[in-house]
């Protein structure tokens, strides 16, 4: 690799500093590996491990990607540096602590990529006797909130996917799947292209962490196994059922079972989906724009996540149900292991615990998933760019169901996205819940009210003036007035004016006068209660009385 190629590689693989990545110039590694607390390599190793693992790129100038290289290694080489990091970072898992050296052929400049493993469940990693964490690209001492989150993590001891399958051999793996795996692994590791091409299948599969010392794991069969070798997994099941239905129907119009190797079945399923062109008339344009109904990433990401996080001990299929020209549902068995979807998307915080750890690492090496995070968030961003509803996650009944909608459902919501480009993803997710009339938590309610995004009373909320006023939609503004309605004084004046004109009024008369004028967010019962309140307020103030004939009259 040349110096320029190293820079381009870093830009591609580690494009930004965040909770899982840091660039460090550290020309003098002798003093920087273990030096001043909060400003040395071991402090950053602690911080990145205490989040979800990641990488430290040493020898790259911060913010510029300029390759400056390590100029003083002191007494360190790769092995002694790993040993020093492990010594100084208490609780750090060493199994996946790796240092990759990139050396520029034209300048001899050396860059190190330190792969930092995620902390073990319930065990924070310490450096200088302190636990560190990242918030964005800042390094700080660990906050109590993060410490408690680690200490309360779900502990999964067994990894179904790592088990060796008795009697299985390389002959039970599909040659086409192995060839595709090589290509994807090379895409993931382009600087090792020549080296990878020289490996035989046994060495490649071990290096890609699909097999163990040439022995076939369950993960290897799931991803690369021949269809006729599925009996080797029995009684467990590794397949995907695709079904096609009409909207509102439970009857299949078509279906297919996609079996091992799942690495190839992902492409087969993508080709099964009716991803036809969709004509979108953007709210800010008079001209329709043609696009595929589903972004390719928004099909592959939930499907690959389902494969990675399926609880295979349930002996169930992964389900993909396509509703024609409307939406797709992806379903796998097993609880959603992060605390909630909002944390994954808003805080850019990927899964902290993996059910099938060996399988997940193999899929990462084959370019199927990103354990560094961002995949789920990218799905939300893709939907936002199309003005489509946000992905929906249903985490009930021990399953994960992800719904991806392939069209505009609510033109008002699409217009909000178009006319409010500065809305953050967290705001959009909450407004999406409001427009779908989904339940929101008390904390979310406080947030939406604080930022003046909604008005109304629980559970009947509506979009606030701040949001609606920025659109160019007369329809939305008219609906806002209907939702907002008028204040109580206005309605009490109507009652008094009616009595002045007609002398008396039954409750039925009052209802007919006011019911269609009250806010559209109120149901009929709430409207009657509101009229009760207004009549009581007028009576208590001495303006009206309830006559002996059970009709309302003006007070004398």
Coordinates of C-alpha atoms in Angstrom, one line a residue:
X1 CA 0.0 0.0 0.0
X2 CA 1.1 3.6 -0.7
X3 CA 0.8 6.4 1.8
X4 CA -2.2 7.7 -0.2
X5 CA -3.8 4.3 -0.2
X6 CA -3.5 4.0 3.5
X7 CA -5.2 7.4 3.9
X8 CA -8.0 6.3 1.6
X9 CA -8.4 3.0 3.4
X10 CA -8.8 4.8 6.7
X11 CA -11.3 7.2 5.2
X12 CA -13.4 4.2 4.1
X13 CA -13.1 1.9 7.0
X14 CA -13.0 4.5 9.9
X15 CA -14.7 7.6 8.4
X16 CA -15.4 9.5 11.7
X17 CA -14.5 9.6 15.3
X18 CA -17.3 8.5 17.6
X19 CA -17.8 6.1 20.5
X20 CA -16.3 3.2 18.6
X21 CA -13.5 4.9 16.8
X22 CA -10.6 7.3 17.5
X23 CA -7.7 8.6 15.4
X24 CA -4.5 9.4 17.2
X25 CA -1.3 11.0 15.9
X26 CA 0.9 9.6 18.7
X27 CA 4.2 9.9 16.8
X28 CA 6.0 8.9 20.0
X29 CA 4.5 5.6 21.0
X30 CA 7.1 5.1 23.7
X31 CA 5.4 7.8 25.8
X32 CA 1.8 7.6 24.5
X33 CA 0.9 3.9 24.9
X34 CA 0.8 4.2 28.7
X35 CA 1.4 7.8 29.7
X36 CA -0.8 10.5 31.1
X37 CA -4.2 9.3 32.2
X38 CA -7.1 10.5 30.0
X39 CA -4.6 11.1 27.1
X40 CA -2.9 7.9 26.3
X41 CA -3.7 4.7 24.4
X42 CA -4.8 2.6 27.4
X43 CA -7.3 5.3 28.5
X44 CA -8.9 5.2 25.0
X45 CA -8.9 1.4 25.0
X46 CA -10.8 1.5 28.3
X47 CA -13.3 4.0 27.0
X48 CA -14.0 2.3 23.7
X49 CA -14.2 -1.2 25.3
X50 CA -16.6 0.3 27.9
X51 CA -18.9 1.3 25.1
X52 CA -19.2 -1.4 22.4
X53 CA -15.6 -2.0 21.3
X54 CA -14.1 -0.5 18.2
X55 CA -10.8 0.7 16.9
X56 CA -8.0 3.2 17.6
X57 CA -6.0 4.3 14.5
X58 CA -2.5 5.4 15.5
X59 CA -0.4 7.5 13.2
X60 CA -3.3 9.5 11.6
X61 CA -3.7 13.2 12.2
X62 CA -6.9 14.1 13.9
X63 CA -9.6 15.5 11.5
X64 CA -7.4 15.6 8.4
X65 CA -6.7 11.9 7.7
X66 CA -3.1 12.9 7.0
X67 CA -0.8 9.9 7.5
X68 CA 2.0 11.0 9.8
X69 CA 3.0 7.6 11.0
X70 CA 4.5 6.3 14.2
X71 CA 8.0 7.7 14.5
X72 CA 9.2 6.4 17.8
X73 CA 8.2 2.9 18.8
X74 CA 10.6 2.8 21.7
X75 CA 10.8 -0.9 22.8
X76 CA 7.4 -1.8 21.5
X77 CA 6.5 -4.1 18.7
X78 CA 3.0 -5.5 18.1
X79 CA 3.1 -8.3 20.6
X80 CA 4.8 -6.3 23.4
X81 CA 2.3 -3.5 22.8
X82 CA -0.7 -5.9 23.1
X83 CA 0.8 -7.3 26.3
X84 CA 1.3 -3.8 27.8
X85 CA -2.3 -2.8 26.9
X86 CA -3.6 -6.0 28.5
X87 CA -1.5 -5.4 31.6
X88 CA -2.7 -1.8 32.1
X89 CA -6.4 -2.3 31.2
X90 CA -8.0 -4.3 34.0
X91 CA -10.8 -6.6 32.8
X92 CA -10.0 -6.1 29.1
X93 CA -10.8 -9.3 27.1
X94 CA -7.6 -10.2 25.3
X95 CA -9.1 -12.8 22.9
X96 CA -10.0 -10.2 20.2
X97 CA -7.4 -7.6 21.1
X98 CA -5.5 -7.2 17.8
X99 CA -3.0 -4.8 16.3
X100 CA -2.9 -4.5 12.5
X101 CA 0.2 -2.8 10.9
X102 CA -0.2 -0.8 7.7
X103 CA 3.2 0.2 6.1
X104 CA 3.5 2.5 3.2
X105 CA 5.7 1.1 0.5
X106 CA 6.7 4.5 -0.8
X107 CA 7.5 6.2 2.4
X108 CA 7.9 3.4 5.0
X109 CA 5.3 5.3 7.1
X110 CA 3.7 2.9 9.7
X111 CA 0.1 3.1 11.0
X112 CA -1.3 0.8 13.6
X113 CA -5.0 -0.1 13.9
X114 CA -5.7 -1.3 17.4
X115 CA -8.9 -3.4 17.4
X116 CA -10.5 -3.0 20.9
X117 CA -12.9 -5.8 22.1
X118 CA -16.0 -4.9 23.9
X119 CA -16.0 -5.4 27.7
X120 CA -17.3 -8.6 29.1
X121 CA -20.9 -8.4 30.5
X122 CA -21.0 -6.8 33.9
X123 CA -17.2 -6.0 33.9
X124 CA -16.1 -2.4 33.2
X125 CA -12.6 -2.0 31.8
X126 CA -10.2 0.2 33.8
X127 CA -7.0 2.2 33.0
X128 CA -5.1 4.1 35.6
X129 CA -7.6 2.6 38.1
X130 CA -10.4 4.6 36.5
X131 CA -13.2 3.4 34.1
X132 CA -13.4 5.7 31.0
X133 CA -16.1 6.2 28.4
X134 CA -16.7 8.0 25.2
X135 CA -19.5 10.6 24.5
X136 CA -19.2 11.4 20.9
X137 CA -15.5 12.0 20.3
X138 CA -14.9 13.1 23.9
X139 CA -13.1 11.0 26.5
X140 CA -14.4 11.3 30.1
X141 CA -14.4 9.3 33.3
X142 CA -17.3 6.9 33.3
X143 CA -20.7 8.3 34.4
X144 CA -22.7 6.5 37.0
X145 CA -25.5 5.9 34.5
X146 CA -23.1 4.1 32.1
X147 CA -21.5 2.1 35.0
X148 CA -24.9 0.9 36.1
X149 CA -25.8 0.0 32.6
X150 CA -22.8 -2.3 32.3
X151 CA -23.3 -3.8 35.8
X152 CA -26.9 -4.7 34.9
X153 CA -26.2 -6.2 31.4
X154 CA -27.7 -9.4 30.4
X155 CA -25.2 -12.3 30.8
X156 CA -25.4 -14.8 28.0
X157 CA -23.0 -17.7 28.7
X158 CA -23.8 -20.1 25.9
X159 CA -23.1 -19.4 22.2
X160 CA -25.2 -21.8 20.1
X161 CA -23.3 -20.8 16.9
X162 CA -19.8 -21.6 18.1
X163 CA -20.4 -25.4 18.7
X164 CA -18.5 -27.8 16.5
X165 CA -20.8 -30.0 14.4
X166 CA -19.7 -33.7 14.7
X167 CA -19.0 -35.5 11.4
X168 CA -19.3 -32.3 9.4
X169 CA -16.4 -31.6 6.9
X170 CA -15.4 -29.0 4.3
X171 CA -17.3 -31.1 1.8
X172 CA -20.6 -30.1 3.5
X173 CA -20.0 -26.5 2.6
X174 CA -21.3 -25.0 -0.7
X175 CA -18.4 -24.0 -3.1
X176 CA -20.4 -21.1 -4.5
X177 CA -21.0 -19.7 -1.0
X178 CA -17.3 -20.1 -0.1
X179 CA -16.3 -18.2 -3.3
X180 CA -18.8 -15.4 -2.4
X181 CA -17.4 -15.4 1.2
X182 CA -13.9 -14.9 -0.2
X183 CA -15.0 -11.9 -2.3
X184 CA -16.8 -10.2 0.6
X185 CA -13.9 -10.9 3.0
X186 CA -11.6 -9.2 0.5
X187 CA -13.9 -6.2 0.2
X188 CA -13.7 -6.0 4.0
X189 CA -9.9 -6.3 4.0
X190 CA -8.6 -4.9 0.6
X191 CA -5.1 -4.4 1.8
X192 CA -4.8 -8.3 2.2
X193 CA -6.1 -9.1 -1.2
X194 CA -2.9 -10.9 -2.4
X195 CA -2.6 -12.8 0.9
X196 CA -6.2 -13.9 0.9
X197 CA -6.0 -15.3 -2.7
X198 CA -3.1 -17.5 -1.7
X199 CA -5.0 -19.2 1.2
X200 CA -6.6 -22.5 0.7
X201 CA -10.3 -22.9 1.9
X202 CA -9.3 -24.3 5.2
X203 CA -7.0 -21.4 6.1
X204 CA -9.5 -18.8 4.7
X205 CA -12.4 -20.1 6.8
X206 CA -10.3 -20.1 9.9
X207 CA -9.0 -16.6 9.2
X208 CA -12.5 -15.4 8.6
X209 CA -13.5 -16.9 11.9
X210 CA -16.1 -19.2 10.4
X211 CA -14.5 -22.5 11.3
X212 CA -12.2 -23.3 14.2
X213 CA -9.0 -25.1 13.4
X214 CA -10.6 -26.5 10.3
X215 CA -13.6 -27.9 12.2
X216 CA -17.1 -27.0 11.0
X217 CA -19.1 -24.8 13.4
X218 CA -22.9 -24.3 13.4
X219 CA -22.2 -20.8 12.1
X220 CA -20.3 -22.3 9.1
X221 CA -23.3 -24.5 8.2
X222 CA -25.8 -21.6 8.7
X223 CA -23.9 -19.3 6.4
X224 CA -22.1 -21.7 3.9
X225 CA -23.6 -25.1 4.3
X226 CA -25.0 -27.1 1.4
X227 CA -28.8 -27.5 1.3
X228 CA -28.5 -31.3 1.6
X229 CA -26.3 -30.9 4.7
X230 CA -29.0 -29.3 6.8
X231 CA -29.6 -32.6 8.5
X232 CA -26.3 -32.0 10.3
X233 CA -28.0 -29.1 12.3
X234 CA -31.1 -31.2 13.2
X235 CA -33.3 -30.6 15.2
X236 CA -32.4 -26.9 14.7
X237 CA -33.5 -25.0 11.6
X238 CA -31.6 -22.4 9.5
X239 CA -33.9 -21.2 6.8
X240 CA -36.0 -18.2 5.7
X241 CA -39.7 -18.4 4.6
X242 CA -40.7 -15.6 2.2
X243 CA -44.5 -15.1 1.8
X244 CA -46.4 -12.7 -0.5
X245 CA -49.8 -11.4 0.5
X246 CA -52.3 -8.8 -0.5
X247 CA -52.7 -5.9 2.1
X248 CA -55.2 -7.0 4.7
X249 CA -55.1 -10.7 3.8
X250 CA -53.7 -13.6 5.7
X251 CA -53.6 -15.8 2.6
X252 CA -50.4 -16.3 0.7
X253 CA -50.4 -15.5 -3.0
X254 CA -46.9 -17.0 -3.2
X255 CA -44.2 -18.3 -0.9
X256 CA -40.8 -20.0 -0.9
X257 CA -38.5 -21.6 1.6
X258 CA -34.9 -20.4 1.3
X259 CA -32.5 -22.8 2.9
X260 CA -28.7 -23.0 3.6
X261 CA -26.4 -21.5 2.7
X262 CA -28.0 -18.3 4.1
X263 CA -25.2 -16.2 2.7
X264 CA -26.6 -16.9 -0.8
X265 CA -30.3 -16.9 0.4
X266 CA -30.0 -13.2 1.3
X267 CA -29.5 -12.4 -2.4
X268 CA -32.2 -14.8 -3.4
X269 CA -34.7 -13.2 -1.1
X270 CA -33.9 -9.7 -2.3
X271 CA -34.6 -10.8 -5.8
X272 CA -38.0 -12.3 -4.7
X273 CA -39.2 -9.0 -3.3
X274 CA -41.4 -7.0 -5.7
X275 CA -39.2 -3.9 -5.4
X276 CA -40.9 -2.1 -8.3
X277 CA -40.6 1.6 -9.1
X278 CA -42.5 4.0 -7.0
X279 CA -43.6 7.5 -8.2
X280 CA -43.1 9.9 -5.4
X281 CA -44.5 13.5 -5.7
X282 CA -42.4 15.3 -3.2
X283 CA -44.2 17.9 -1.2
X284 CA -41.6 20.5 -2.3
X285 CA -41.9 19.7 -6.0
X286 CA -44.5 19.5 -8.8
X287 CA -42.7 16.8 -10.6
X288 CA -42.8 13.1 -9.6
X289 CA -39.6 11.3 -8.8
X290 CA -39.1 7.6 -9.6
X291 CA -37.4 5.4 -7.1
X292 CA -37.4 1.8 -6.0
X293 CA -40.1 1.2 -3.4
X294 CA -37.6 -0.2 -0.9
X295 CA -34.0 1.0 -0.4
X296 CA -31.8 -2.1 -0.9
X297 CA -30.1 -1.5 2.4
X298 CA -33.5 -1.5 4.2
X299 CA -34.2 -5.0 3.0
X300 CA -30.7 -6.5 3.7
X301 CA -30.2 -4.9 7.1
X302 CA -33.2 -6.3 8.9
X303 CA -32.8 -9.7 7.2
X304 CA -29.1 -10.0 8.1
X305 CA -30.0 -8.9 11.7
X306 CA -32.6 -11.6 11.8
X307 CA -30.1 -14.2 10.8
X308 CA -27.5 -12.9 13.3
X309 CA -29.9 -12.6 16.3
X310 CA -32.2 -15.6 15.6
X311 CA -32.6 -17.9 18.6
X312 CA -31.9 -21.1 16.7
X313 CA -32.8 -23.2 19.7
X314 CA -36.5 -22.4 19.0
X315 CA -36.2 -24.6 15.9
X316 CA -38.2 -21.9 13.9
X317 CA -37.9 -20.2 10.6
X318 CA -37.0 -16.6 10.0
X319 CA -40.1 -15.1 8.4
X320 CA -40.3 -12.4 5.7
X321 CA -43.8 -11.4 4.8
X322 CA -44.2 -9.0 1.9
X323 CA -47.5 -7.2 1.5
X324 CA -47.8 -6.1 -2.2
X325 CA -46.9 -2.5 -2.9
X326 CA -47.2 -1.6 0.8
X327 CA -44.8 -3.0 3.4
X328 CA -42.5 -5.9 4.4
X329 CA -42.3 -7.6 7.8
X330 CA -39.1 -9.3 9.0
X331 CA -39.4 -11.6 12.0
X332 CA -37.0 -13.6 14.1
X333 CA -37.3 -15.5 17.4
X334 CA -35.4 -14.0 20.3
X335 CA -35.6 -10.9 22.5
X336 CA -34.2 -7.6 21.3
X337 CA -31.0 -7.5 23.4
X338 CA -30.3 -3.7 23.5
X339 CA -32.4 -1.8 26.0
X340 CA -34.6 -0.3 23.2
X341 CA -34.6 0.7 19.6
X342 CA -34.4 4.4 20.5
X343 CA -31.0 3.9 22.2
X344 CA -29.7 2.2 19.1
X345 CA -30.9 4.9 16.7
X346 CA -30.7 8.2 18.6
X347 CA -27.6 7.5 20.7
X348 CA -26.0 5.6 17.7
X349 CA -25.4 2.8 20.3
X350 CA -25.3 -0.6 18.7
X351 CA -26.1 -3.9 20.4
X352 CA -24.2 -4.4 23.6
X353 CA -24.8 -8.1 23.8
X354 CA -24.9 -10.7 21.0
X355 CA -26.8 -14.0 21.3
X356 CA -24.8 -15.7 18.6
X357 CA -21.4 -14.1 19.1
X358 CA -19.4 -16.4 16.8
X359 CA -22.0 -16.1 14.0
X360 CA -22.1 -12.3 14.4
X361 CA -18.3 -12.1 14.1
X362 CA -18.3 -14.3 11.0
X363 CA -21.1 -12.2 9.4
X364 CA -19.1 -9.0 10.1
X365 CA -16.0 -10.5 8.4
X366 CA -18.2 -11.4 5.4
X367 CA -19.5 -7.8 5.1
X368 CA -23.0 -8.8 6.1
X369 CA -23.4 -6.7 9.2
X370 CA -21.6 -3.9 11.1
X371 CA -21.0 -4.6 14.7
X372 CA -19.7 -1.1 15.1
X373 CA -23.3 0.1 14.8
X374 CA -25.1 2.5 12.5
X375 CA -27.1 -0.1 10.5
X376 CA -30.5 0.4 12.2
X377 CA -30.0 4.1 12.3
X378 CA -29.3 4.1 8.6
X379 CA -32.6 2.4 7.9
X380 CA -34.4 5.3 9.7
X381 CA -32.4 7.9 7.8
X382 CA -33.2 6.2 4.5
X383 CA -37.0 6.3 5.3
X384 CA -36.7 9.9 6.2
X385 CA -35.0 10.8 2.9
X386 CA -38.0 9.2 1.1
X387 CA -40.6 10.9 3.4
X388 CA -41.8 7.4 4.3
X389 CA -43.0 6.3 7.8
X390 CA -40.2 5.3 10.1
X391 CA -39.4 1.6 10.6
X392 CA -41.6 0.0 13.3
X393 CA -40.2 -2.5 15.9
X394 CA -42.5 -4.9 17.7
X395 CA -40.6 -6.7 20.5
X396 CA -43.5 -8.6 22.0
X397 CA -43.9 -12.4 22.5
X398 CA -40.2 -13.2 22.5
X399 CA -39.8 -12.1 18.8
X400 CA -38.5 -9.2 16.9
X401 CA -40.7 -7.9 14.1
X402 CA -39.5 -5.1 11.9
X403 CA -41.9 -3.4 9.5
X404 CA -40.5 -1.4 6.6
X405 CA -43.1 0.7 4.7
X406 CA -42.6 1.3 1.0
X407 CA -44.8 4.3 0.4
X408 CA -46.1 7.6 1.8
X409 CA -49.0 6.8 4.1
X410 CA -49.7 10.3 5.5
X411 CA -49.0 13.2 3.1
X412 CA -49.1 15.5 6.1
X413 CA -46.2 13.7 7.8
X414 CA -44.3 13.7 4.5
X415 CA -44.8 17.4 4.2
X416 CA -43.5 17.9 7.8
X417 CA -40.3 16.1 6.9
X418 CA -40.0 18.2 3.7
X419 CA -40.7 21.6 5.3
X420 CA -38.7 21.0 8.5
X421 CA -35.3 19.8 7.3
X422 CA -33.6 20.6 10.6
X423 CA -35.7 18.2 12.7
X424 CA -33.5 15.7 14.4
X425 CA -34.0 12.0 14.0
X426 CA -35.2 11.7 17.6
X427 CA -37.8 14.4 16.9
X428 CA -39.0 12.6 13.7
X429 CA -39.3 9.3 15.5
X430 CA -41.5 10.8 18.2
X431 CA -43.6 12.8 15.7
X432 CA -44.0 9.6 13.7
X433 CA -45.5 8.0 16.8
X434 CA -47.9 10.9 17.2
X435 CA -49.0 10.7 13.6
X436 CA -49.6 6.9 13.9
X437 CA -51.4 7.5 17.2
X438 CA -48.9 5.2 19.0
X439 CA -48.5 5.3 22.8
X440 CA -45.7 7.6 24.0
X441 CA -44.1 7.5 27.4
X442 CA -44.4 10.3 30.0
X443 CA -40.7 11.3 29.3
X444 CA -41.4 11.5 25.6
X445 CA -44.5 13.6 26.3
X446 CA -42.4 16.0 28.5
X447 CA -39.8 16.2 25.7
X448 CA -42.4 16.9 23.0
X449 CA -44.2 19.6 25.1
X450 CA -40.9 21.2 26.1
X451 CA -39.9 21.6 22.5
X452 CA -43.4 22.7 21.5
X453 CA -43.9 19.8 19.0
X454 CA -47.4 18.8 20.2
X455 CA -50.5 20.2 21.8
X456 CA -53.6 18.6 23.2
X457 CA -54.3 16.4 26.2
X458 CA -53.3 12.8 26.7
X459 CA -54.0 10.6 24.8
X460 CA -55.3 12.9 22.1
X461 CA -52.3 14.9 20.9
X462 CA -51.9 16.8 17.7
X463 CA -49.0 18.5 16.0
X464 CA -48.2 22.0 17.4
X465 CA -48.3 25.4 15.7
X466 CA -44.4 25.4 15.7
X467 CA -44.4 22.4 13.4
X468 CA -47.4 23.1 11.3
X469 CA -46.6 26.8 10.7
X470 CA -43.4 25.9 8.8
X471 CA -45.3 23.9 6.2
X472 CA -46.9 25.3 3.0
X473 CA -49.9 23.1 3.4
X474 CA -53.2 24.9 3.8
X475 CA -54.8 21.6 4.6
X476 CA -52.5 21.0 7.6
X477 CA -53.0 24.5 8.9
X478 CA -56.8 24.1 8.6
X479 CA -56.6 20.8 10.5
X480 CA -54.5 22.5 13.2
X481 CA -57.2 25.1 13.8
X482 CA -59.8 22.3 14.0
X483 CA -57.6 20.4 16.4
X484 CA -56.8 23.5 18.5
X485 CA -60.4 24.7 18.4
X486 CA -61.1 27.8 20.5
X487 CA -60.8 28.5 24.2
X488 CA -63.6 28.1 26.7
X489 CA -64.6 31.8 26.7
X490 CA -65.5 31.5 23.0
X491 CA -67.9 28.6 23.6
X492 CA -69.4 30.1 26.7
X493 CA -70.2 33.3 24.7
X494 CA -71.9 31.1 22.0
X495 CA -74.1 29.6 24.7
X496 CA -75.0 33.0 26.2
X497 CA -75.7 34.5 22.7
X498 CA -78.0 31.5 21.9
X499 CA -80.0 32.0 25.1
X500 CA -80.3 35.8 24.4
X501 CA -81.7 35.0 21.0
X502 CA -84.0 32.1 21.8
X503 CA -84.7 32.4 25.5
X504 CA -84.0 28.8 26.6
X505 CA -82.1 25.7 25.4
X506 CA -82.2 22.0 26.2
X507 CA -79.0 20.0 26.6
X508 CA -79.6 18.6 23.1
X509 CA -79.8 22.1 21.7
X510 CA -76.5 23.0 23.4
X511 CA -74.8 19.9 22.1
X512 CA -76.0 20.6 18.5
X513 CA -74.6 24.1 18.9
X514 CA -71.1 23.1 20.0
X515 CA -70.3 19.5 19.2
X516 CA -69.0 20.1 15.7
X517 CA -67.1 23.2 16.7
X518 CA -65.0 21.5 19.4
X519 CA -61.5 20.1 18.7
X520 CA -61.3 17.2 16.4
X521 CA -58.9 15.4 18.7
X522 CA -61.7 15.0 21.3
X523 CA -64.0 12.0 21.1
X524 CA -67.7 12.4 21.6
X525 CA -67.5 11.6 25.4
X526 CA -64.8 14.2 25.9
X527 CA -66.8 16.8 24.0
X528 CA -69.8 16.2 26.2
X529 CA -67.6 16.5 29.3
X530 CA -66.2 19.8 28.0
X531 CA -69.7 21.2 27.5
X532 CA -70.6 20.0 31.0
X533 CA -67.6 22.1 32.3
X534 CA -68.6 25.2 30.3
X535 CA -72.3 25.0 31.5
X536 CA -71.1 24.6 35.1
X537 CA -68.7 27.5 34.8
X538 CA -71.5 29.8 33.5
X539 CA -73.9 28.7 36.2
X540 CA -71.3 29.2 39.0
X541 CA -70.6 32.7 37.7
X542 CA -74.3 33.5 37.9
X543 CA -74.8 34.0 34.1
X544 CA -77.2 31.1 33.5
X545 CA -79.6 28.9 35.5
X546 CA -81.1 25.4 35.0
X547 CA -84.9 26.0 34.8
X548 CA -87.7 23.8 36.3
X549 CA -88.5 22.6 32.8
X550 CA -85.0 21.1 32.6
X551 CA -83.8 23.8 30.2
X552 CA -81.1 26.4 30.4
X553 CA -82.0 30.0 30.7
X554 CA -80.3 33.3 31.3
X555 CA -80.0 34.3 35.0
X556 CA -82.2 37.3 36.0

